[in-house]
Amino acid sequence: MLYNTVFGKSVDEYYINKTNDLDSFYAYATVYVIKKNKRVTLAIKAVQQQNTLVAIITYLLALIEPLNLQIERLYLDREFFCVPVIRWLQALDIPFEMPVIIRGKQGGTRKLIRGRRSYKTTYTLNSDKYGSVTFHVWIVCTYKNGKRRAHGREFFIYPVYKVKLSLHSIHDDYRLRFGIESSYRMKNQCRIKTTIKNPIIRLLFVALAFLIINIWIYLVWHYLSRLKRSSKQVFSYLFTLKQMLEFLRQTVDRNYGVACEVCLPSG
C-alpha cells in the first residue's frame, strides 16, 4: 500500500489495526491510510467474538475495494501474527510486514535472536489447529545506546512478504505504523461518552469520532497549509483538534440552548 499513484494522487500507506474500547471492552478494527503525510481512517468494523482475524482483514479490504487502490504494502500489528493470516495474505499476494510474537525459551521464534548483526532467513510457523506456513523473516539488531537508561542489543523480527525495502530500513519503516495509535488517542478525545450497551450505537459514536478527526485533517491541510519548495508546510498548531471540538460544542449550545438552572416542581 505504498507509493502507488491512483487517480493522480499518491497513496502512501495502509494499516489494519484492532483495538479495544477500554470502557466496555468493545473491539474495533480499522484501516488507516497515510497520503502525503496526511493520515485518515478509511474504514471501521466492530469485532465480534466469533470473527476470525482473516474475516476481519477480508471485510476491511472489501470496504476499501471500491476506491480502486492497489495495495503495495500492508502493515499489521502483532495480534495478526498467526498461521491463517500469513497464509491468507500470501494467497492474496498482498505485500505485508508485521512484528513477530517472540515465544519459547530457546526454541520457537526466540531462536531467531542470535549474533550481533541483522540478517534475513525463513521461518515455519506451526499451529496444531491450522497447520503450518513458511515465510521470510527479517531480524533487525539495534543498540539501545542509553535510550530510557538502557544499554545493550535489542532485536526486532518481522515477517516480510514482497516488501521492496532494505533490511536496515524495515524497522524505521514499520514504526510509521504507530501513527495509528495516535489516531485512537485522538478518537478518545472526540468519542461520545456513554453507558449504553447497544453495540450498534457505540460503533456509531466511534465512527463519528473518526469522521470528526478526518474532517479536521481536511480543514488543516486545505486551509492552514502552504507550499514550501517541493513540500507542504502545515500549521496544525493554529487550529488544533481540541479547538475544533470547542467550536462544535459552541455551535451545539447556540442552536439547541444550554440549561443554566434547575427548578423544583411546584407544589
CSV table of C-alpha atoms in Angstrom, one decimal, residues 21-226:
chain,number,residue,atom,x,y,z
A,21,ASP,CA,-12.8,0.2,23.8
A,22,LEU,CA,-11.3,0.4,27.3
A,23,ASP,CA,-14.5,1.4,29.0
A,24,SER,CA,-16.6,-1.6,27.9
A,25,PHE,CA,-14.3,-3.9,26.2
A,26,TYR,CA,-15.8,-3.4,22.8
A,27,ALA,CA,-13.3,-4.1,20.0
A,28,TYR,CA,-12.9,-2.3,16.7
A,29,ALA,CA,-10.7,-2.9,13.7
A,30,THR,CA,-9.8,-0.1,11.3
A,31,VAL,CA,-8.0,0.6,8.0
A,32,TYR,CA,-5.7,3.7,8.2
A,33,VAL,CA,-4.0,5.5,5.4
A,34,ILE,CA,-1.2,8.0,5.1
A,35,LYS,CA,-1.3,10.0,1.9
A,36,LYS,CA,1.5,12.6,1.5
A,37,ASN,CA,1.8,12.6,5.3
A,38,LYS,CA,-1.9,13.1,5.6
A,39,ARG,CA,-3.4,10.5,8.0
A,40,VAL,CA,-7.0,9.4,7.7
A,41,THR,CA,-9.1,6.4,8.8
A,42,LEU,CA,-10.9,4.8,5.8
A,43,ALA,CA,-13.0,2.1,7.4
A,44,ILE,CA,-14.0,0.6,10.7
A,45,LYS,CA,-15.5,-2.7,11.8
A,46,ALA,CA,-16.9,-3.8,15.1
A,47,VAL,CA,-15.2,-7.0,16.1
A,48,GLN,CA,-17.4,-9.8,17.5
A,49,GLN,CA,-16.2,-12.8,19.4
A,50,GLN,CA,-16.8,-15.2,16.5
A,51,ASN,CA,-14.9,-13.0,14.0
A,52,THR,CA,-11.6,-14.6,12.9
A,53,LEU,CA,-8.6,-12.4,12.1
A,54,VAL,CA,-8.8,-13.5,8.5
A,55,ALA,CA,-12.5,-12.5,8.4
A,56,ILE,CA,-11.7,-9.1,9.8
A,57,ILE,CA,-9.0,-8.4,7.2
A,58,THR,CA,-11.2,-9.6,4.4
A,59,TYR,CA,-14.1,-7.4,5.5
A,60,LEU,CA,-11.9,-4.3,5.8
A,61,LEU,CA,-10.2,-4.8,2.4
A,62,ALA,CA,-13.6,-5.3,0.8
A,63,LEU,CA,-14.8,-2.0,2.3
A,64,ILE,CA,-12.0,-0.1,0.5
A,65,GLU,CA,-12.1,-2.1,-2.7
A,66,PRO,CA,-14.5,0.4,-4.4
A,67,LEU,CA,-11.7,3.0,-4.1
A,68,ASN,CA,-9.6,1.0,-6.6
A,69,LEU,CA,-6.5,1.4,-4.5
A,70,GLN,CA,-3.8,-1.1,-5.2
A,71,ILE,CA,-2.1,-2.4,-2.1
A,72,GLU,CA,1.6,-2.0,-2.2
A,73,ARG,CA,2.5,-2.6,1.5
A,74,LEU,CA,0.2,-3.6,4.3
A,75,TYR,CA,1.2,-3.1,8.0
A,76,LEU,CA,-0.5,-5.1,10.7
A,77,ASP,CA,0.0,-5.2,14.5
A,78,ARG,CA,1.4,-8.2,16.3
A,79,GLU,CA,-2.0,-9.6,17.1
A,80,PHE,CA,-2.3,-10.7,13.4
A,81,PHE,CA,0.8,-12.8,13.6
A,82,CYS,CA,-0.7,-16.3,13.1
A,83,VAL,CA,-0.8,-19.1,10.5
A,84,PRO,CA,-4.2,-18.3,9.0
A,85,VAL,CA,-3.4,-14.5,8.4
A,86,ILE,CA,0.0,-15.0,6.9
A,87,ARG,CA,-1.2,-17.9,4.7
A,88,TRP,CA,-4.2,-15.8,3.6
A,89,LEU,CA,-2.2,-12.7,2.7
A,90,GLN,CA,0.3,-14.8,0.7
A,91,ALA,CA,-2.6,-16.4,-1.2
A,92,LEU,CA,-4.0,-12.9,-2.0
A,93,ASP,CA,-0.4,-11.9,-3.0
A,94,ILE,CA,-0.5,-8.8,-0.8
A,95,PRO,CA,2.9,-7.4,0.4
A,96,PHE,CA,2.9,-7.0,4.1
A,97,GLU,CA,5.0,-6.7,7.2
A,98,MET,CA,4.2,-7.2,10.9
A,99,PRO,CA,6.2,-7.9,14.1
A,100,VAL,CA,6.8,-11.4,15.3
A,101,ILE,CA,5.4,-12.6,18.6
A,102,ILE,CA,8.6,-13.9,20.4
A,103,ARG,CA,7.8,-17.2,22.1
A,104,GLY,CA,9.9,-20.0,23.6
A,105,LYS,CA,12.8,-20.1,25.9
A,106,GLN,CA,15.4,-21.3,23.4
A,107,GLY,CA,13.3,-22.7,20.5
A,108,GLY,CA,10.3,-21.1,18.7
A,109,THR,CA,10.7,-17.6,17.4
A,110,ARG,CA,13.2,-16.8,20.1
A,111,LYS,CA,15.9,-19.0,18.4
A,112,LEU,CA,15.9,-16.3,15.7
A,113,ILE,CA,17.6,-13.9,18.2
A,114,ARG,CA,21.3,-14.6,17.8
A,115,GLY,CA,24.5,-12.9,16.9
A,116,ARG,CA,25.3,-9.3,16.7
A,117,ARG,CA,24.1,-8.5,13.2
A,118,SER,CA,20.8,-8.1,11.3
A,119,TYR,CA,20.0,-10.8,8.9
A,120,LYS,CA,17.3,-12.4,6.8
A,121,THR,CA,16.1,-16.0,6.9
A,122,THR,CA,13.0,-18.1,6.5
A,123,TYR,CA,10.8,-19.5,9.3
A,124,THR,CA,8.0,-22.0,9.5
A,125,LEU,CA,5.2,-21.2,12.0
A,126,ASN,CA,3.3,-24.2,13.2
A,127,SER,CA,-0.2,-24.5,14.6
A,128,ASP,CA,-2.0,-27.6,15.9
A,129,LYS,CA,-5.3,-26.3,14.6
A,130,TYR,CA,-4.3,-24.6,11.3
A,131,GLY,CA,-1.1,-26.4,10.2
A,132,SER,CA,2.0,-24.6,9.2
A,133,VAL,CA,3.1,-21.7,6.9
A,134,THR,CA,6.6,-20.7,5.8
A,135,PHE,CA,7.6,-17.1,5.2
A,136,HIS,CA,10.6,-14.8,5.1
A,137,VAL,CA,11.6,-13.1,8.4
A,138,TRP,CA,14.0,-10.1,8.7
A,139,ILE,CA,15.8,-9.8,12.0
A,140,VAL,CA,17.0,-6.3,12.9
A,141,CYS,CA,19.6,-5.9,15.6
A,142,THR,CA,19.8,-2.4,17.2
A,143,TYR,CA,21.6,-0.9,20.1
A,144,LYS,CA,19.7,1.0,22.9
A,145,ASN,CA,22.6,3.4,23.5
A,146,GLY,CA,21.2,4.7,26.7
A,147,LYS,CA,17.7,5.2,25.5
A,148,ARG,CA,15.4,5.1,28.5
A,149,ARG,CA,18.6,4.5,30.5
A,150,ALA,CA,19.1,1.1,28.9
A,151,HIS,CA,22.0,-0.4,27.1
A,152,GLY,CA,22.8,-3.5,25.1
A,153,ARG,CA,21.3,-5.1,22.0
A,154,GLU,CA,17.7,-5.2,21.0
A,155,PHE,CA,16.2,-7.4,18.3
A,156,PHE,CA,13.1,-6.8,16.2
A,157,ILE,CA,11.7,-9.6,14.0
A,158,TYR,CA,9.4,-9.0,11.1
A,159,PRO,CA,7.6,-11.5,8.8
A,160,VAL,CA,8.0,-9.8,5.3
A,161,TYR,CA,6.3,-10.7,2.0
A,162,LYS,CA,7.3,-8.9,-1.2
A,163,VAL,CA,8.4,-5.7,0.5
A,164,LYS,CA,10.8,-3.6,-1.5
A,165,LEU,CA,13.0,-2.2,1.3
A,166,SER,CA,16.4,-2.8,2.6
A,167,LEU,CA,17.0,-4.9,5.7
A,168,HIS,CA,18.3,-1.9,7.7
A,169,SER,CA,15.3,0.3,6.8
A,170,ILE,CA,12.5,-2.1,7.7
A,171,HIS,CA,12.4,-1.2,11.4
A,172,ASP,CA,12.1,2.5,10.8
A,173,ASP,CA,9.5,1.8,8.1
A,174,TYR,CA,7.3,-0.2,10.4
A,175,ARG,CA,7.5,2.4,13.0
A,176,LEU,CA,5.4,4.6,10.8
A,177,ARG,CA,2.5,2.3,11.7
A,178,PHE,CA,2.5,3.6,15.2
A,179,GLY,CA,0.7,6.7,13.9
A,180,ILE,CA,-2.4,4.7,14.1
A,181,GLU,CA,-2.1,4.6,17.9
A,182,SER,CA,-2.2,8.4,17.8
A,183,SER,CA,-5.5,8.2,15.8
A,184,TYR,CA,-7.0,6.1,18.6
A,185,ARG,CA,-5.9,8.6,21.3
A,186,MET,CA,-7.4,11.4,19.2
A,187,LYS,CA,-10.6,9.3,18.8
A,188,ASN,CA,-10.9,9.2,22.6
A,189,GLN,CA,-11.0,13.0,22.6
A,190,CYS,CA,-13.9,13.1,20.2
A,191,ARG,CA,-15.9,10.0,21.2
A,192,ILE,CA,-19.2,10.5,22.9
A,193,LYS,CA,-19.1,9.1,26.4
A,194,THR,CA,-21.9,6.7,27.1
A,195,THR,CA,-23.0,3.8,29.3
A,196,ILE,CA,-25.3,2.4,26.6
A,197,LYS,CA,-24.6,-1.3,26.0
A,198,ASN,CA,-26.0,-1.3,22.5
A,199,PRO,CA,-23.0,-2.2,20.3
A,200,ILE,CA,-24.6,-0.5,17.2
A,201,ILE,CA,-24.9,2.8,19.0
A,202,ARG,CA,-21.4,2.5,20.4
A,203,LEU,CA,-20.0,1.8,17.0
A,204,LEU,CA,-21.8,4.8,15.6
A,205,PHE,CA,-20.2,7.0,18.3
A,206,VAL,CA,-16.7,5.7,17.5
A,207,ALA,CA,-17.3,6.1,13.7
A,208,LEU,CA,-18.4,9.7,14.3
A,209,ALA,CA,-15.2,10.3,16.3
A,210,PHE,CA,-13.0,9.1,13.4
A,211,LEU,CA,-15.1,11.2,11.0
A,212,ILE,CA,-14.6,14.3,13.0
A,213,ILE,CA,-10.8,13.7,13.0
A,214,ASN,CA,-10.8,13.2,9.2
A,215,ILE,CA,-12.7,16.5,8.8
A,216,TRP,CA,-10.2,18.3,11.0
A,217,ILE,CA,-7.3,16.9,8.9
A,218,TYR,CA,-9.0,18.0,5.7
A,219,LEU,CA,-9.5,21.6,7.1
A,220,VAL,CA,-6.0,21.9,8.3
A,221,TRP,CA,-4.4,20.6,5.1
A,222,HIS,CA,-6.6,22.7,2.8
A,223,TYR,CA,-6.9,25.9,4.7
A,224,LEU,CA,-3.9,26.1,7.1
A,225,SER,CA,-1.1,25.0,4.8
A,226,ARG,CA,1.1,26.4,2.1
